[in-house]
């Protein structure tokens, strides 16, 4: 894999964040939360990268048990799609 540019890193982080947030807010109104904390760490290697997503939700509303986990998985899928399309365009 060709190393990611700084712009691509920013795009990946934006995609992961917006996908997570969008999924969460699809189920619960933003006003129902005391805090939504989405942390994304991306580290680059010479021929790969690692992304770690952590979501902490603080709400008095009843939330699905797997809401954060599902949001993370959807974000990782969106990142995979981005990287797959990127790599196709580089070939």
PDB file of C-alpha atoms in Angstrom:
ATOM      1  CA  UNK A   1       0.000   0.000   0.000  1.00  0.00           C
ATOM      2  CA  UNK A   2       1.232   3.485  -0.831  1.00  0.00           C
ATOM      3  CA  UNK A   3       1.494   5.524   2.396  1.00  0.00           C
ATOM      4  CA  UNK A   4      -1.415   7.819   3.207  1.00  0.00           C
ATOM      5  CA  UNK A   5      -1.020  11.530   2.686  1.00  0.00           C
ATOM      6  CA  UNK A   6      -1.885  13.981   5.459  1.00  0.00           C
ATOM      7  CA  UNK A   7      -5.030  14.920   3.534  1.00  0.00           C
ATOM      8  CA  UNK A   8      -6.087  11.274   3.278  1.00  0.00           C
ATOM      9  CA  UNK A   9      -5.543  10.802   7.022  1.00  0.00           C
ATOM     10  CA  UNK A  10      -7.823  13.782   7.687  1.00  0.00           C
ATOM     11  CA  UNK A  11     -10.432  12.415   5.278  1.00  0.00           C
ATOM     12  CA  UNK A  12     -10.358   8.982   6.931  1.00  0.00           C
ATOM     13  CA  UNK A  13     -10.763  10.502  10.390  1.00  0.00           C
ATOM     14  CA  UNK A  14     -13.639  12.687   9.142  1.00  0.00           C
ATOM     15  CA  UNK A  15     -15.351   9.677   7.542  1.00  0.00           C
ATOM     16  CA  UNK A  16     -14.995   7.588  10.698  1.00  0.00           C
ATOM     17  CA  UNK A  17     -16.248  10.403  12.935  1.00  0.00           C
ATOM     18  CA  UNK A  18     -19.221  11.414  10.797  1.00  0.00           C
ATOM     19  CA  UNK A  19     -20.275   7.794  10.258  1.00  0.00           C
ATOM     20  CA  UNK A  20     -20.191   7.067  14.004  1.00  0.00           C
ATOM     21  CA  UNK A  21     -21.972  10.274  14.934  1.00  0.00           C
ATOM     22  CA  UNK A  22     -24.582   9.841  12.208  1.00  0.00           C
ATOM     23  CA  UNK A  23     -25.417   6.321  13.326  1.00  0.00           C
ATOM     24  CA  UNK A  24     -25.731   7.340  16.981  1.00  0.00           C
ATOM     25  CA  UNK A  25     -27.887  10.378  16.241  1.00  0.00           C
ATOM     26  CA  UNK A  26     -30.142   8.302  14.003  1.00  0.00           C
ATOM     27  CA  UNK A  27     -31.374   6.540  17.146  1.00  0.00           C
ATOM     28  CA  UNK A  28     -31.231   9.233  19.802  1.00  0.00           C
ATOM     29  CA  UNK A  29     -31.683  12.995  19.545  1.00  0.00           C
ATOM     30  CA  UNK A  30     -28.540  14.972  20.359  1.00  0.00           C
ATOM     31  CA  UNK A  31     -30.449  16.758  23.138  1.00  0.00           C
ATOM     32  CA  UNK A  32     -30.797  13.431  24.953  1.00  0.00           C
ATOM     33  CA  UNK A  33     -27.041  13.220  25.532  1.00  0.00           C
ATOM     34  CA  UNK A  34     -25.015  14.841  28.231  1.00  0.00           C
ATOM     35  CA  UNK A  35     -21.935  14.012  26.201  1.00  0.00           C
ATOM     36  CA  UNK A  36     -20.952  12.140  23.050  1.00  0.00           C
ATOM     37  CA  UNK A  37     -17.217  11.508  22.989  1.00  0.00           C
ATOM     38  CA  UNK A  38     -15.821   9.934  19.823  1.00  0.00           C
ATOM     39  CA  UNK A  39     -12.061   9.459  19.865  1.00  0.00           C
ATOM     40  CA  UNK A  40     -10.217   8.373  16.735  1.00  0.00           C
ATOM     41  CA  UNK A  41      -6.525   7.532  16.679  1.00  0.00           C
ATOM     42  CA  UNK A  42      -4.820   6.741  13.402  1.00  0.00           C
ATOM     43  CA  UNK A  43      -1.186   5.679  13.200  1.00  0.00           C
ATOM     44  CA  UNK A  44       0.612   5.307   9.895  1.00  0.00           C
ATOM     45  CA  UNK A  45       3.284   2.810   9.010  1.00  0.00           C
ATOM     46  CA  UNK A  46       5.326   2.668   5.812  1.00  0.00           C
ATOM     47  CA  UNK A  47       2.862   0.303   4.131  1.00  0.00           C
ATOM     48  CA  UNK A  48      -0.175   0.225   6.421  1.00  0.00           C
ATOM     49  CA  UNK A  49      -2.148   2.112   9.038  1.00  0.00           C
ATOM     50  CA  UNK A  50      -4.059   1.311  12.205  1.00  0.00           C
ATOM     51  CA  UNK A  51      -7.207   3.069  13.290  1.00  0.00           C
ATOM     52  CA  UNK A  52      -8.694   2.882  16.761  1.00  0.00           C
ATOM     53  CA  UNK A  53     -12.156   4.265  17.487  1.00  0.00           C
ATOM     54  CA  UNK A  54     -13.546   4.680  20.976  1.00  0.00           C
ATOM     55  CA  UNK A  55     -17.034   5.968  21.753  1.00  0.00           C
ATOM     56  CA  UNK A  56     -18.272   7.043  25.179  1.00  0.00           C
ATOM     57  CA  UNK A  57     -21.936   7.960  25.442  1.00  0.00           C
ATOM     58  CA  UNK A  58     -23.392   9.763  28.443  1.00  0.00           C
ATOM     59  CA  UNK A  59     -27.168   9.840  28.350  1.00  0.00           C
ATOM     60  CA  UNK A  60     -30.121   9.375  30.649  1.00  0.00           C
ATOM     61  CA  UNK A  61     -32.047   7.968  27.702  1.00  0.00           C
ATOM     62  CA  UNK A  62     -32.311   4.225  27.182  1.00  0.00           C
ATOM     63  CA  UNK A  63     -29.704   3.337  24.560  1.00  0.00           C
ATOM     64  CA  UNK A  64     -29.309   0.062  22.671  1.00  0.00           C
ATOM     65  CA  UNK A  65     -26.568  -1.998  24.323  1.00  0.00           C
ATOM     66  CA  UNK A  66     -24.632  -2.284  21.075  1.00  0.00           C
ATOM     67  CA  UNK A  67     -25.085   1.302  19.824  1.00  0.00           C
ATOM     68  CA  UNK A  68     -21.425   2.333  20.206  1.00  0.00           C
ATOM     69  CA  UNK A  69     -20.103  -1.004  18.915  1.00  0.00           C
ATOM     70  CA  UNK A  70     -22.341  -0.854  15.850  1.00  0.00           C
ATOM     71  CA  UNK A  71     -21.296   2.748  15.173  1.00  0.00           C
ATOM     72  CA  UNK A  72     -17.628   1.723  15.374  1.00  0.00           C
ATOM     73  CA  UNK A  73     -18.153  -1.208  12.993  1.00  0.00           C
ATOM     74  CA  UNK A  74     -19.984   0.996  10.489  1.00  0.00           C
ATOM     75  CA  UNK A  75     -17.155   3.517  10.683  1.00  0.00           C
ATOM     76  CA  UNK A  76     -14.543   0.855  10.055  1.00  0.00           C
ATOM     77  CA  UNK A  77     -16.558  -0.383   7.062  1.00  0.00           C
ATOM     78  CA  UNK A  78     -16.699   3.184   5.686  1.00  0.00           C
ATOM     79  CA  UNK A  79     -12.920   3.534   6.151  1.00  0.00           C
ATOM     80  CA  UNK A  80     -12.378   0.195   4.374  1.00  0.00           C
ATOM     81  CA  UNK A  81     -14.505   1.421   1.458  1.00  0.00           C
ATOM     82  CA  UNK A  82     -12.517   4.674   1.292  1.00  0.00           C
ATOM     83  CA  UNK A  83      -9.176   2.853   1.265  1.00  0.00           C
ATOM     84  CA  UNK A  84     -10.390   0.318  -1.311  1.00  0.00           C
ATOM     85  CA  UNK A  85     -11.530   3.119  -3.641  1.00  0.00           C
ATOM     86  CA  UNK A  86      -8.291   5.031  -3.026  1.00  0.00           C
ATOM     87  CA  UNK A  87      -6.168   2.028  -3.895  1.00  0.00           C
ATOM     88  CA  UNK A  88      -8.208   1.334  -7.043  1.00  0.00           C
ATOM     89  CA  UNK A  89      -7.667   4.898  -8.209  1.00  0.00           C
ATOM     90  CA  UNK A  90      -3.913   4.665  -7.589  1.00  0.00           C
ATOM     91  CA  UNK A  91      -3.504   1.577  -9.772  1.00  0.00           C
TER      92      UNK A  91
END
